[in-house]
Each structure stands twice: as structure tokens, then as C-alpha cells.
Coordinates of C-alpha atoms and ligand atoms in Angstrom, one line a residue:
X69 CA 152.9 125.3 44.3
X70 CA 151.7 123.4 47.4
X71 CA 148.2 122.1 47.6
X72 CA 146.2 120.6 50.5
X73 CA 144.4 117.2 50.6
X74 CA 143.1 115.4 53.7
X75 CA 144.8 118.1 55.7
X76 CA 148.2 117.4 54.2
X77 CA 150.0 120.3 52.6
X78 CA 151.9 118.7 49.8
X79 CA 153.3 118.9 46.3
X80 CA 152.4 116.6 43.4
X81 CA 154.4 116.7 40.2
X82 CA 153.3 114.4 37.4
X83 CA 155.8 112.0 35.9
X84 CA 156.9 112.0 32.3
X85 CA 154.5 110.5 29.8
X86 CA 155.8 107.1 28.7
X87 CA 158.2 107.1 31.6
X88 CA 158.6 104.4 34.3
X89 CA 155.1 105.1 35.8
X90 CA 156.8 105.3 39.2
X91 CA 155.7 107.8 41.9
X92 CA 158.2 108.8 44.5
X93 CA 156.7 109.4 47.9
X94 CA 159.1 111.9 49.4
X95 CA 159.2 112.1 53.2
X96 CA 161.4 114.9 54.7
X97 CA 163.3 115.0 58.0
X98 CA 162.5 117.0 61.1
X99 CA 162.2 120.7 60.3
X100 CA 161.8 120.0 56.5
X101 CA 158.8 120.6 54.3
X102 CA 157.1 119.5 51.1
X103 CA 159.6 121.3 48.9
X104 CA 162.8 120.0 50.5
X105 CA 163.3 116.7 48.8
X106 CA 162.0 117.6 45.4
X107 CA 165.5 118.2 43.9
X108 CA 166.6 114.9 45.5
X109 CA 163.7 113.1 43.9
X110 CA 164.4 114.6 40.5
X111 CA 168.0 113.5 40.8
X112 CA 167.1 110.0 41.9
X113 CA 164.6 109.3 39.2
X114 CA 164.0 112.2 36.8
X115 CA 161.0 110.7 35.0
X116 CA 159.0 109.8 38.1
X117 CA 155.9 111.5 39.5
X118 CA 156.5 113.1 42.9
X119 CA 154.1 113.1 45.9
X120 CA 155.7 115.1 48.7
X121 CA 153.6 115.8 51.8
X122 CA 154.6 118.0 54.8
X123 CA 154.5 116.2 58.2
X124 CA 151.5 117.4 60.2
X125 CA 153.2 117.4 63.6
X126 CA 154.9 120.6 64.7
X127 CA 157.8 120.4 67.2
X128 CA 158.3 124.0 68.2
X129 CA 157.5 125.0 64.6
X130 CA 159.6 122.2 63.0
X131 CA 157.4 119.9 60.9
X132 CA 157.6 116.2 61.6
X133 CA 155.6 113.1 60.6
X134 CA 154.9 112.0 64.2
X135 CA 155.5 113.1 67.7
X136 CA 158.5 112.2 69.8
X137 CA 159.0 112.3 73.5
X138 CA 162.8 112.9 73.2
X139 CA 165.4 112.4 70.5
X140 CA 164.9 108.8 69.3
X141 CA 162.1 108.2 71.8
X142 CA 158.8 108.0 69.9
X143 CA 155.2 108.7 71.0
X144 CA 154.0 105.2 70.0
X145 CA 150.3 106.1 69.9
X146 CA 150.9 109.2 67.8
X147 CA 153.2 107.2 65.5
X148 CA 150.5 104.6 64.8
X149 CA 147.8 107.2 64.2
X150 CA 150.1 109.3 61.9
X151 CA 151.1 106.2 59.9
X152 CA 147.5 105.3 59.2
X153 CA 146.7 108.9 58.4
X154 CA 149.6 109.1 55.9
X155 CA 148.6 105.8 54.3
X156 CA 145.0 107.2 53.9
X157 CA 146.4 110.4 52.4
X158 CA 148.4 108.4 49.8
X159 CA 145.3 106.5 48.8
X160 CA 143.3 109.8 48.4
X161 CA 146.2 111.3 46.5
X162 CA 146.2 108.3 44.1
X163 CA 142.5 108.9 43.4
X164 CA 142.9 112.7 43.0
X165 CA 146.0 112.6 40.8
X166 CA 145.5 109.2 39.1
X167 CA 149.0 107.8 39.7
X168 CA 149.5 104.0 39.7
X169 CA 149.4 103.1 43.4
X170 CA 151.2 99.8 42.6
X171 CA 154.3 101.7 41.7
X172 CA 154.7 103.9 44.7
X173 CA 158.3 104.1 46.1
X174 CA 159.0 105.9 49.4
X175 CA 162.2 108.0 49.7
X176 CA 162.6 109.2 53.3
X177 CA 165.3 110.9 55.2
X178 CA 165.6 110.6 59.0
X179 CA 162.1 111.3 60.5
X180 CA 160.7 110.7 57.0
X181 CA 162.6 107.4 56.7
X182 CA 161.2 106.4 60.1
X183 CA 157.6 106.9 59.1
X184 CA 158.4 105.1 55.8
X185 CA 159.6 102.1 57.8
X186 CA 156.4 102.4 59.9
X187 CA 154.3 102.4 56.8
X188 CA 156.1 99.2 55.7
X189 CA 155.3 97.5 59.0
X190 CA 151.7 98.6 59.2
X191 CA 150.7 98.8 55.5
X192 CA 153.0 96.2 53.9
X193 CA 151.1 96.4 50.6
X194 CA 151.3 100.2 50.2
X195 CA 154.8 100.6 48.9
X196 CA 156.5 98.8 46.1
X197 CA 160.0 99.7 47.2
X198 CA 161.8 102.1 49.6
X199 CA 164.9 104.2 49.9
X200 CA 165.6 104.9 53.5
X201 CA 168.3 107.4 54.5
X202 CA 169.2 107.4 58.2
X203 CA 166.4 105.2 59.5
X204 CA 165.8 103.5 62.8
X205 CA 163.2 101.1 64.2
X206 CA 159.9 103.0 64.5
X207 CA 158.4 100.4 66.8
X208 CA 158.8 96.6 67.4
X209 CA 156.1 95.0 65.3
X210 CA 153.9 92.4 67.2
X211 CA 153.6 90.4 64.0
X212 CA 156.2 90.2 61.3
X213 CA 154.6 91.8 58.1
X214 CA 155.0 90.1 54.7
X215 CA 157.4 92.2 52.7
X216 CA 158.6 89.3 50.5
X217 CA 160.8 90.6 47.7
X218 CA 160.3 94.3 48.4
X219 CA 163.5 96.1 47.4
X220 CA 164.8 98.4 50.1
X221 CA 167.9 100.5 50.0
X222 CA 169.0 101.6 53.5
X223 CA 171.9 104.1 53.9
X224 CA 173.4 104.5 57.3
X225 CA 176.2 106.4 58.9
X226 CA 178.6 104.8 61.4
X227 CA 179.2 108.2 63.0
X228 CA 175.5 109.2 63.1
X229 CA 174.9 110.6 66.7
X230 CA 171.1 110.7 66.2
X231 CA 170.5 107.2 64.8
X232 CA 172.6 104.6 66.8
X233 CA 174.1 102.0 64.4
X234 CA 172.8 99.1 66.4
X235 CA 169.3 100.5 66.0
X236 CA 169.7 100.6 62.2
X237 CA 171.0 97.0 62.4
X238 CA 167.9 96.0 64.3
X239 CA 165.7 97.7 61.6
X240 CA 167.6 95.8 58.9
X241 CA 167.0 92.5 60.9
X242 CA 163.2 93.2 61.0
X243 CA 163.0 94.0 57.3
X244 CA 165.0 90.9 56.4
X245 CA 162.9 88.7 58.6
X246 CA 159.9 90.2 56.8
X247 CA 161.4 89.0 53.5
X248 CA 162.5 92.4 52.1
X249 CA 165.3 92.4 49.6
X250 CA 167.5 94.7 51.6
X251 CA 170.6 96.5 50.5
X252 CA 172.2 98.0 53.6
X253 CA 175.0 100.4 52.9
X254 CA 177.2 101.7 55.8
X255 CA 179.5 104.7 55.4
X256 CA 181.9 106.3 57.9
X257 CA 179.7 109.4 58.0
X258 CA 177.3 111.3 60.4
X259 CA 173.6 112.2 60.1
X260 CA 173.7 114.5 57.0
X261 CA 173.5 112.8 53.6
X262 CA 176.6 112.7 51.4
X263 CA 176.8 113.1 47.7
X264 CA 178.4 109.6 47.4
X265 CA 175.3 108.0 49.1
X266 CA 173.0 109.9 46.7
X267 CA 174.9 108.5 43.8
X268 CA 174.7 105.0 45.3
X269 CA 171.0 105.4 45.8
X270 CA 170.7 106.6 42.2
X271 CA 172.6 103.6 40.9
X272 CA 170.5 101.2 43.1
X273 CA 167.3 102.8 41.7
X274 CA 168.3 102.5 38.1
X275 CA 169.3 98.8 38.7
X276 CA 166.3 97.8 40.7
X277 CA 163.2 99.8 39.8
X278 CA 163.0 99.1 36.1
X279 CA 162.6 95.4 37.0
X280 CA 159.3 96.2 38.8
X281 CA 156.5 95.2 36.5
Ligands
MLT321 C1 163.1 110.9 64.6 O1 162.6 111.6 65.5 O2 162.4 110.4 63.7 C2 164.5 110.6 64.6 O3 165.0 111.0 65.9 C3 165.2 111.4 63.6 C4 164.8 112.8 63.5 O4 165.0 113.6 64.4 O5 164.3 113.2 62.4

């Protein structure tokens, strides 16, 4: 059942005792909510705890994590504000639920992947790793953050009409310049996620995350 903390409606599900100790921060796409990605999180890493907030911005009733002026054109000021607000919520949730904040892994889709990327640029120490489905550049950072060695899985569709491929390539460039250990996977697909990509993300997680100390 959803709870509220720092104004964020969210779900928190504890992980398995003696499991990986990882908490997945699930970030939904436009029009989603705190329930949407839970089955995906369970599929990706069944023993992990789950923290799944609902975006606070409403676009004609569709929840989002930050405002946009048009499709793919972001309200920069709101994006920065919402990113800091989400980071603060995550810290409060760690205190409230007692999960290990050094083992927080973001899993975002579309708008949720974009705010996850924004968290990485503005709060480079918050996340331990990230799985980004259909992400684009949230903003051009003035300074390159230090993401040395951070594992990032980025799944992109060549036929995605919402996220232009060259924009995803630019995001990949920013993350690599920041030192992230990026695994960029292109598929000949559109915006919706495919089963094959979920399986690839699952494989990447089981290869990569157990190596996190
Ligand atoms: C965004 O607004 O974050 C992107 O255009 C993707 C989306 O609509 O969710």
C-alpha cells in the first residue's frame, strides 16, 4: 500500500533478509505511478528492496518527475528543483526504512530515466548503479561530475520517436566522459520496452551488481 514521505506518494518493499542488500529506486515514465514498475523491479532483482515514488508533477493529470515545455523540451529550473527534491526524499526514505544508501540502484523508464540521469549529474554520490530505459540528456552539465566506475546500463531504441537516437548518444558521451562504466544497448525498436531488453537488463544486473561491495 502506498505511503507518503516528504510529500512523495511512494511504495517501499523491504528486501530479502540475507539478500544482496540492494535497493532499487524505481522511476516511472510519464503517466505512470508508484505501482507501475514494481513487477519489473521484482523481475530484475527479486531479492532487492524497492523504493518507488510517484512523480510530483502533474501534466494534465499524468504524473511526471519534472515539468516539460514540450515533448523533449524540459523546464530546466523545475528539473533542477525536482532533482534535488527527489535526492532529499531518497535520503529521508533511507532514514525512515533503514536501507543501505550505499547500495541504491536507479531503474528508470523514459521520464523516470531522465530524472535518474539528472540525479547522476547533480548528485553523483547518490546512486551506486543505474539502469536507464529510453533516456535522453536531461541538461548539459556545466561541470563534468565524477561517476568513475559507476555501472550504467542504457537501453535505447533506434526507432524511438520520443527520444532521438543522437540525444541518447550524447547522454552516453556525457556519462562516459564522467567515467561511468557504460553498457549502451541499441535495438531496432520504438519507445515501449521489449521483453528482450528486460532480459538483457536482468543479465547485466546479475553480472554486475553482485560485484558491488
Ligand atoms: C520526458 O519528458 O522526460 C521525455 O520526453 C520522455 C517522456 O515523455 O517521458
